PDB file of C-alpha atoms in Angstrom:
ATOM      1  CA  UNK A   1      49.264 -93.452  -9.398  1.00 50.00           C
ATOM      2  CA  UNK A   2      47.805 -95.829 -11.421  1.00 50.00           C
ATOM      3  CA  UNK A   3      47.295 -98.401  -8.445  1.00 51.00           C
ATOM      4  CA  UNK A   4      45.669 -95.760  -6.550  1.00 55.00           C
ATOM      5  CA  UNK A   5      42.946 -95.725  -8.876  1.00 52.00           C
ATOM      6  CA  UNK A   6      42.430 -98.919  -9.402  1.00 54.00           C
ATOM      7  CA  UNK A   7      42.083 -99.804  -5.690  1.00 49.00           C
ATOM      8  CA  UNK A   8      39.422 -96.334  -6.067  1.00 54.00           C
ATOM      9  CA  UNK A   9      37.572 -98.191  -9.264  1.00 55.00           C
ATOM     10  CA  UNK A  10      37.104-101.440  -6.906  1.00 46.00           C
ATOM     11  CA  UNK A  11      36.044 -99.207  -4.135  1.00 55.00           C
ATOM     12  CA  UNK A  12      33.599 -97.287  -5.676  1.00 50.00           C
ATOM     13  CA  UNK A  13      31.922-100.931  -6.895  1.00 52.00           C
ATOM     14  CA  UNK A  14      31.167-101.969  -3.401  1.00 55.00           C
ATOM     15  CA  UNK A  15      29.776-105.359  -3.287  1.00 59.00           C
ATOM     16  CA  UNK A  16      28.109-104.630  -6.562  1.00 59.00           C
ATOM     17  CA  UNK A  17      28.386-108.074  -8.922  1.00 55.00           C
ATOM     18  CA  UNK A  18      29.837-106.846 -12.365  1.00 56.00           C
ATOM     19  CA  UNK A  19      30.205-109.407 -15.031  1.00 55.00           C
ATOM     20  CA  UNK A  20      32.229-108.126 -18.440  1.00 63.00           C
ATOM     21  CA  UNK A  21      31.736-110.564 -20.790  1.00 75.00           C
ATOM     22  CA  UNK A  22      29.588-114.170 -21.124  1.00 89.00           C
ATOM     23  CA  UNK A  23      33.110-115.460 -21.669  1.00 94.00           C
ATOM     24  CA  UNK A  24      35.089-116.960 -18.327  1.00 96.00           C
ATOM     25  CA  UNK A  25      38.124-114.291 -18.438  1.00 95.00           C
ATOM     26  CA  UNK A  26      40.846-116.286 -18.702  1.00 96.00           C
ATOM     27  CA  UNK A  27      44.710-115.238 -19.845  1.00 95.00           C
ATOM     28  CA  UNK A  28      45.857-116.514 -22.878  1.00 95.00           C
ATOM     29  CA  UNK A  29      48.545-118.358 -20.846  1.00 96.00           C
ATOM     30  CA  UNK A  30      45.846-120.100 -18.159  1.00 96.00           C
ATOM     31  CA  UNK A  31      47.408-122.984 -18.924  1.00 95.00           C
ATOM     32  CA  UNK A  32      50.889-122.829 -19.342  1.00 96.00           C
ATOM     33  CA  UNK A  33      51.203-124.272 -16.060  1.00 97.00           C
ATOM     34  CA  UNK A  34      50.289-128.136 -15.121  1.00 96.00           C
ATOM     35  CA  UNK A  35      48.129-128.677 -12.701  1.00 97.00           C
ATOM     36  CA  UNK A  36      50.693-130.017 -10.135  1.00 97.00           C
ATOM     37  CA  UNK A  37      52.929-126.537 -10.691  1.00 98.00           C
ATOM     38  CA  UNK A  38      49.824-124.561 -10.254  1.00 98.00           C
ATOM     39  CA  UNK A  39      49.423-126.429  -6.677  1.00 98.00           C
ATOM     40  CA  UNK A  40      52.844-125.556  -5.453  1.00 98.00           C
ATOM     41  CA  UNK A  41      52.498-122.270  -6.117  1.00 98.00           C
ATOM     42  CA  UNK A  42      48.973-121.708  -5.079  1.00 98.00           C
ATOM     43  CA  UNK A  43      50.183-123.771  -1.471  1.00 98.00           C
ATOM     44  CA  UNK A  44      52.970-121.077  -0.747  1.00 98.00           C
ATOM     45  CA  UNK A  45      50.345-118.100  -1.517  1.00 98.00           C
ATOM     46  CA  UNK A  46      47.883-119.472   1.056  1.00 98.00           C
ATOM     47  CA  UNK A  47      50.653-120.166   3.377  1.00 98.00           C
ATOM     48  CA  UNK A  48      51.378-116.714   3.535  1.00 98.00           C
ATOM     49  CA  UNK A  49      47.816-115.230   3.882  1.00 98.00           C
ATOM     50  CA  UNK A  50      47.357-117.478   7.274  1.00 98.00           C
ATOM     51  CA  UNK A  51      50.777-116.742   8.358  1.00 98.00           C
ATOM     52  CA  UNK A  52      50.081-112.733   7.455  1.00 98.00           C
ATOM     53  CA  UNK A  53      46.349-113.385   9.465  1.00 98.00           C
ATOM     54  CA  UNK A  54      48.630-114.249  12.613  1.00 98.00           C
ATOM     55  CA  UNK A  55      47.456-117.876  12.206  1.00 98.00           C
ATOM     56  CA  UNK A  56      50.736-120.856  13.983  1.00 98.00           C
ATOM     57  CA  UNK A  57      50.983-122.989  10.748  1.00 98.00           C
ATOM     58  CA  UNK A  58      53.062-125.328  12.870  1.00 97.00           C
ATOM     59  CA  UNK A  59      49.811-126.274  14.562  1.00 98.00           C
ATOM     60  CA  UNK A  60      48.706-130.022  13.605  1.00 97.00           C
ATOM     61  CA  UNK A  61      45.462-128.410  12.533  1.00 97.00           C
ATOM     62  CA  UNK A  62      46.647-126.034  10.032  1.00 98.00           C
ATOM     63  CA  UNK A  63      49.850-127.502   8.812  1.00 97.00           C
ATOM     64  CA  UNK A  64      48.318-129.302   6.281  1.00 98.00           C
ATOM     65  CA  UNK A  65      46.132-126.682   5.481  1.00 98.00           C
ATOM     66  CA  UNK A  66      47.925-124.758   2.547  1.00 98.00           C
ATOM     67  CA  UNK A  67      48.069-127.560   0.504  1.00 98.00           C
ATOM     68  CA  UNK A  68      44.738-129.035   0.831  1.00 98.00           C
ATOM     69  CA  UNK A  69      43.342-125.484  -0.263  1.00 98.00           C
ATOM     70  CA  UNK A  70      45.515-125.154  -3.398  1.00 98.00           C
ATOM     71  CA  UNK A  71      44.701-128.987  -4.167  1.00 98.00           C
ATOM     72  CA  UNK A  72      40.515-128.328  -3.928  1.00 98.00           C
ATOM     73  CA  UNK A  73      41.325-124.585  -5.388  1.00 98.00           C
ATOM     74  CA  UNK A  74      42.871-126.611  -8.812  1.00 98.00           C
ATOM     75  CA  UNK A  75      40.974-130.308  -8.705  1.00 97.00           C
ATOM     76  CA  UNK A  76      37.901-129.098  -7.196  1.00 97.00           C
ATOM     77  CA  UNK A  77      36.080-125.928  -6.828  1.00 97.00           C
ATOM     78  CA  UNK A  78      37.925-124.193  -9.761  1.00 98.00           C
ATOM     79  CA  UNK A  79      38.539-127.313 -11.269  1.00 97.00           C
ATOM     80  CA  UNK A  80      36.176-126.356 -14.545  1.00 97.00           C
ATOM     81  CA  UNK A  81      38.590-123.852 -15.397  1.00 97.00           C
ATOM     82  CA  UNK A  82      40.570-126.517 -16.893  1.00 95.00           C
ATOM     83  CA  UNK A  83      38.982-127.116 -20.595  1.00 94.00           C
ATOM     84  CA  UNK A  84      40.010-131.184 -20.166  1.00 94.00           C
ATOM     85  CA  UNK A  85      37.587-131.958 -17.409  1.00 95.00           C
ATOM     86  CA  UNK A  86      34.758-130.489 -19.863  1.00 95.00           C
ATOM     87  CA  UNK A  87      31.799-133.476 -20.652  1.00 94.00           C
ATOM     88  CA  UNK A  88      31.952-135.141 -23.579  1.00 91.00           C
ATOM     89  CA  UNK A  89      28.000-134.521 -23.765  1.00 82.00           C
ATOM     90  CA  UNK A  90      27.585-137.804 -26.216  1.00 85.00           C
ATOM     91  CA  UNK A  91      23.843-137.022 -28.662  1.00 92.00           C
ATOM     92  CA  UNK A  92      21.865-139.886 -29.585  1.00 92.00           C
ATOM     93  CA  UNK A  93      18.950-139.885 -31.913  1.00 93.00           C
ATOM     94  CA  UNK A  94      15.592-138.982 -30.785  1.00 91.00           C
ATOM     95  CA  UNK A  95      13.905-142.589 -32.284  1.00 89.00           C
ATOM     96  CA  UNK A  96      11.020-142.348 -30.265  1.00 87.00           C
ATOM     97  CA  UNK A  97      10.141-139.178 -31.358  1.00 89.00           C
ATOM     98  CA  UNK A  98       9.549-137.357 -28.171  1.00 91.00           C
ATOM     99  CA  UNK A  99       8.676-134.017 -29.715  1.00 90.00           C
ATOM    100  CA  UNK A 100       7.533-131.975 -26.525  1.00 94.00           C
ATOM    101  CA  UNK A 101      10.218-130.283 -23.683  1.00 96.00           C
ATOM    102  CA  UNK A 102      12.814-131.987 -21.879  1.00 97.00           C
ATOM    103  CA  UNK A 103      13.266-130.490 -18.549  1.00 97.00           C
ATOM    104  CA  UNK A 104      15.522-131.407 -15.591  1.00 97.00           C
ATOM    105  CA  UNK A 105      15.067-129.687 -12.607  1.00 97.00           C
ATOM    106  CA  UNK A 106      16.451-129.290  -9.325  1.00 97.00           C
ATOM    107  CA  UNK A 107      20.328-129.897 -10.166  1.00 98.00           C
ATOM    108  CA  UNK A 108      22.100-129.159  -7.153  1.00 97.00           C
ATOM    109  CA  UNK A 109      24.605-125.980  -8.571  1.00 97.00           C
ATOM    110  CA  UNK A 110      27.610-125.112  -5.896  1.00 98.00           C
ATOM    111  CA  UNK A 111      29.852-122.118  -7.534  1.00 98.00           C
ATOM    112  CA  UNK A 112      31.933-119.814  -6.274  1.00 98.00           C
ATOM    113  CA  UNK A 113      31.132-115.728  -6.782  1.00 97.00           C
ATOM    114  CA  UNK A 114      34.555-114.562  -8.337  1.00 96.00           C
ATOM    115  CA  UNK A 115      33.995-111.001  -6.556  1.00 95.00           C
ATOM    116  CA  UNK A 116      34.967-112.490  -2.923  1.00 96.00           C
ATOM    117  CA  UNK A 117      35.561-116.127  -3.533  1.00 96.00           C
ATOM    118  CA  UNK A 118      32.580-117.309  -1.011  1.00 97.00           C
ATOM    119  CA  UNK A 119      29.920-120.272  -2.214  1.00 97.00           C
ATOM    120  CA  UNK A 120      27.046-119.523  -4.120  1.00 97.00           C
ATOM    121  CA  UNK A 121      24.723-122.584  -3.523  1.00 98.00           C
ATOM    122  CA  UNK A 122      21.210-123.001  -5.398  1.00 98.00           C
ATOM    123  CA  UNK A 123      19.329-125.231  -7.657  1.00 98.00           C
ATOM    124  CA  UNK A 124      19.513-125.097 -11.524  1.00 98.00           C
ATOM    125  CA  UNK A 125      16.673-126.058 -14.044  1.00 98.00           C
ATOM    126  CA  UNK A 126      17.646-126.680 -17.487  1.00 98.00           C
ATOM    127  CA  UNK A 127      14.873-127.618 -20.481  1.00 98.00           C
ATOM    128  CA  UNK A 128      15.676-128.381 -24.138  1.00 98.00           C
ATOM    129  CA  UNK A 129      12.946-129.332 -27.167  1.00 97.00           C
ATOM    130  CA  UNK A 130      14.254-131.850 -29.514  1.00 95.00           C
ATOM    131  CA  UNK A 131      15.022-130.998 -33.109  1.00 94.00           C
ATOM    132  CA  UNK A 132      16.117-134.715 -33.443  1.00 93.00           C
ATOM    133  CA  UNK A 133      19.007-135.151 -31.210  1.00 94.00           C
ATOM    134  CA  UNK A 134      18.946-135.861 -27.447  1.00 94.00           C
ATOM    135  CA  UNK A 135      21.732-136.220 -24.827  1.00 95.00           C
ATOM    136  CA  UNK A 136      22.021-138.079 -21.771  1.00 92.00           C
ATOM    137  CA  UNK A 137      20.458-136.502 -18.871  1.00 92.00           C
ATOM    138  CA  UNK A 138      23.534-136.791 -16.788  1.00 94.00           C
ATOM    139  CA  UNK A 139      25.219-135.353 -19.228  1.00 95.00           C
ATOM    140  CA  UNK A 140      23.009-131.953 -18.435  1.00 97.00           C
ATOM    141  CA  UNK A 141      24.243-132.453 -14.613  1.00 97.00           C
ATOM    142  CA  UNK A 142      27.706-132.512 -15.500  1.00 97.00           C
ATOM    143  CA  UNK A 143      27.898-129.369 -17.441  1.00 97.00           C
ATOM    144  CA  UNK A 144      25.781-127.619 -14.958  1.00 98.00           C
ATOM    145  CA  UNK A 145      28.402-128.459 -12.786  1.00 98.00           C
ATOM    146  CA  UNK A 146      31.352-127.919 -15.070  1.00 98.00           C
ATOM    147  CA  UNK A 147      30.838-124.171 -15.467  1.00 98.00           C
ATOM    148  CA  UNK A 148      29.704-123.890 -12.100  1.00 98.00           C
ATOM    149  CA  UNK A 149      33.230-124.975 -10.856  1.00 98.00           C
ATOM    150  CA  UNK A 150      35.173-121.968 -11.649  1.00 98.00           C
ATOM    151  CA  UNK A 151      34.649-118.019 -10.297  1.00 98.00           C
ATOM    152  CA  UNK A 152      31.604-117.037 -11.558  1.00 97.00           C
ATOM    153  CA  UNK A 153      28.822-114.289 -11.857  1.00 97.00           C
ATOM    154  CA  UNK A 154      25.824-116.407 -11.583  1.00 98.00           C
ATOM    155  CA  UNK A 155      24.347-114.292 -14.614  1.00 97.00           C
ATOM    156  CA  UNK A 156      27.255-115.792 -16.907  1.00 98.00           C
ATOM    157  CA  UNK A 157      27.516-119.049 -15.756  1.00 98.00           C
ATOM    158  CA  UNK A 158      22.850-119.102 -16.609  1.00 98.00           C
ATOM    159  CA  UNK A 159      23.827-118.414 -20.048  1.00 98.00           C
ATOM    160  CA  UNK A 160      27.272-120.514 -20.509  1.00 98.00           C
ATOM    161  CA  UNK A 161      24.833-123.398 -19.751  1.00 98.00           C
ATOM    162  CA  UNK A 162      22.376-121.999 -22.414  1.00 98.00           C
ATOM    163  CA  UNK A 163      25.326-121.918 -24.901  1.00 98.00           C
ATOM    164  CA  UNK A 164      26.571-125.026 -24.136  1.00 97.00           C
ATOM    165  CA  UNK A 165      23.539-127.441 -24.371  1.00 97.00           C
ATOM    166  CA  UNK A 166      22.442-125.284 -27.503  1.00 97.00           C
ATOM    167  CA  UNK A 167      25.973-125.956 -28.962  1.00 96.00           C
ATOM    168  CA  UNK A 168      25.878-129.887 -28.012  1.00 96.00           C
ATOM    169  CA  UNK A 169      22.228-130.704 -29.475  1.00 96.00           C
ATOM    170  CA  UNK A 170      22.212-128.131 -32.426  1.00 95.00           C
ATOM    171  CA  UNK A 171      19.249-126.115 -31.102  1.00 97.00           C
ATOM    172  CA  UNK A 172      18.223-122.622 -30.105  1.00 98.00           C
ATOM    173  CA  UNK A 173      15.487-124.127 -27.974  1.00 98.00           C
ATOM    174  CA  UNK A 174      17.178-124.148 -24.047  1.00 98.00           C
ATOM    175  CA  UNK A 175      16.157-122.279 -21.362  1.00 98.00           C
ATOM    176  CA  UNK A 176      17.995-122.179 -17.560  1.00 98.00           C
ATOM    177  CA  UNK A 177      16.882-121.212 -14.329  1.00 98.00           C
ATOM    178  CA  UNK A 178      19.189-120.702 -11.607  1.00 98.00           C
ATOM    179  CA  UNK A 179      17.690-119.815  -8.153  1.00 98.00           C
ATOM    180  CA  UNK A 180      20.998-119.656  -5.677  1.00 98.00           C
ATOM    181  CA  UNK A 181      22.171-117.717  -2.771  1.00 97.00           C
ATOM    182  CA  UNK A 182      25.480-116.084  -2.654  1.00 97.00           C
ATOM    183  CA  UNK A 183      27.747-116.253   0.703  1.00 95.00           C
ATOM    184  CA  UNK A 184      28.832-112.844   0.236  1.00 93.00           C
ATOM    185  CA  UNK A 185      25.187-111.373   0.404  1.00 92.00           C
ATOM    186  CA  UNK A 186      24.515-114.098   3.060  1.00 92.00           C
ATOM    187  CA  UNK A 187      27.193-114.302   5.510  1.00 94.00           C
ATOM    188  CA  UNK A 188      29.102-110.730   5.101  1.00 93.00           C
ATOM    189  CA  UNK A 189      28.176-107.359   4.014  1.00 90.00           C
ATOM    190  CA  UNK A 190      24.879-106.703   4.015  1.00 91.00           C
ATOM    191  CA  UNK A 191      24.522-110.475   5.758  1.00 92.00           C
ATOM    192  CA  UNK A 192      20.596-110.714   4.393  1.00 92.00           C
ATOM    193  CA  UNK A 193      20.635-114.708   5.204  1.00 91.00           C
ATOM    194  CA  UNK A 194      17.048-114.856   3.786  1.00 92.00           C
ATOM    195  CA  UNK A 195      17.666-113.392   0.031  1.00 93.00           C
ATOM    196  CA  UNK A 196      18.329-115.897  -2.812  1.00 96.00           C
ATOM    197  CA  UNK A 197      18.994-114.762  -6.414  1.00 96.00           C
ATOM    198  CA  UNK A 198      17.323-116.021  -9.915  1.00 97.00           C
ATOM    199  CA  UNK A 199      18.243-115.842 -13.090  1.00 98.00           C
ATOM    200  CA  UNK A 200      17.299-117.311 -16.144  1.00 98.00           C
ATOM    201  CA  UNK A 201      18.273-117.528 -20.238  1.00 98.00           C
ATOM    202  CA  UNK A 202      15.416-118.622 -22.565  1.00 98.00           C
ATOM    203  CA  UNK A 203      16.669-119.451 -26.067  1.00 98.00           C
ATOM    204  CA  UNK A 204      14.574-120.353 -29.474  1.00 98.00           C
ATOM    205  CA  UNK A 205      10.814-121.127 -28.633  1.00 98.00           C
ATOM    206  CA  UNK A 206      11.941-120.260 -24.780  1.00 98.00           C
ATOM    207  CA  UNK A 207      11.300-116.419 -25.802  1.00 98.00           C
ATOM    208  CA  UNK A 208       7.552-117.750 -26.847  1.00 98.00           C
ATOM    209  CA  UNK A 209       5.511-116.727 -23.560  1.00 97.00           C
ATOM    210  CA  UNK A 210       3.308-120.089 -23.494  1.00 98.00           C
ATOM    211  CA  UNK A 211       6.863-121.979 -24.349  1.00 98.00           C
ATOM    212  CA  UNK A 212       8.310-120.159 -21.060  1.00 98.00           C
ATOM    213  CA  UNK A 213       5.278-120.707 -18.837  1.00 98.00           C
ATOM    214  CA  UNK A 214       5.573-123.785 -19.209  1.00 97.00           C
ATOM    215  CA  UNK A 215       8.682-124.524 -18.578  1.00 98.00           C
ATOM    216  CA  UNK A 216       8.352-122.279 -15.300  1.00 97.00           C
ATOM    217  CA  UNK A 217       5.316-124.253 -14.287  1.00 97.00           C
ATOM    218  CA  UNK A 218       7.295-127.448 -14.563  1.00 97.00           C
ATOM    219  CA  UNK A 219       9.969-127.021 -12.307  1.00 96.00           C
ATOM    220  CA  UNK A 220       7.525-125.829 -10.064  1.00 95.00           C
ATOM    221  CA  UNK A 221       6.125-129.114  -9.328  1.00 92.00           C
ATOM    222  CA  UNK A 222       6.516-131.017  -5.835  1.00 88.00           C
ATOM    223  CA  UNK A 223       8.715-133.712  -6.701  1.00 82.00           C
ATOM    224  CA  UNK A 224       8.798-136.330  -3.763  1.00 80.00           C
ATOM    225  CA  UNK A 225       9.819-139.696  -3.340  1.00 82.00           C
TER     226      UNK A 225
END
């Protein structure tokens, strides 16, 4: 049966983290349904996992619970599914003529591994060289964090961020780092609390070696207040 082997294709990936495409894999209907519709529905679906788990949803504790995970599933933590909450990531100018690399590091990154649906907390570091445009360095937080909220591979979501920023500022010349750990290495399976993973994406004069060691040395400063 054909469900048979899918349910052997899954098993015989294990906890291995297989991305298909740099693309999020979304339907071509995603959003057919509002946001509010997508709640209701999402509510019920939780509702029955706890109730299937054994769990007394009449409890004052859990009640509520249902529908406080399908409104975080849609608003928050998936919430960059949704192409309208994507940045406007406004350019300006560069009039001062700042001509070396631009780097912010240490943006707090919380995702969500679309393999088992646990956290995947880290730190992303994201550079850019001018060619004559630059863009608000918030505005590098906020897409870090708008790709981040949806399931992810953390391997896609290091070069979505590449993509993007090259798209916004007209440049080949980004490069991300993402050093995160993943709660399904951490806290099940193999439950290796200690291992973090890294990834990175080097675009343009990135792929230069003395471009990239520099950027690499520069996120590894202490940076203390």
């Amino acid at each position: 049966m054909k469900t048979d082997k899918n349910i052997q294709d899954i098993d015989a990936l294990g906890d291995d983290h297989v991305g298909t495409s740099t693309d999020t894999p979304l339907r071509s209907d995603a959003f057919k349904l509002s946001s509010d519709e997508k709640i209701d529905i999402i509510k019920e679906d939780v509702r029955h996992i706890l109730e299937t788990l054994g769990l007394d949803l009449t409890d004052d504790s859990l009640k509520g619970t249902p529908l406080r995970v399908a409104k975080m599933f849609v608003n928050e933590v998936f919430g960059g599914l949704n192409p309208k909450k994507k940045p406007n990531a406004s350019t300006f100018e560069n009039k001062y003529k700042y001509g070396e690399m631009l780097v912010e590091k240490n943006i707090t990154l919380y995702s969500t591994c679309e393999h088992h649906l646990l956290p995947i907390v880290g730190r992303a570091h994201v550079a850019y060289i001018s060619n004559g445009t630059v863009v608000g360095l918030s505005k590098m937080n906020r897409i870090v964090d708008y790709y981040a909220k949806r399931p992810q591979v953390q391997e896609r979501l290091t070069i979505q961020i590449v993509k993007e920023l090259q798209q916004v500022l007209g440049t080949e010349d980004v490069a991300c780092v993402i050093d995160a750990k993943h709660l399904c290495v951490n806290s099940r399976g193999i439950r290796d609390i200690e291992s973090s993973t890294v990834t990175a994406e080097f675009g343009g004069a990135f792929k230069k070696q003395e471009t990239r060691r520099e950027f690499l040395d520069y996120i590894k400063l202490d940076t203390q207040f």
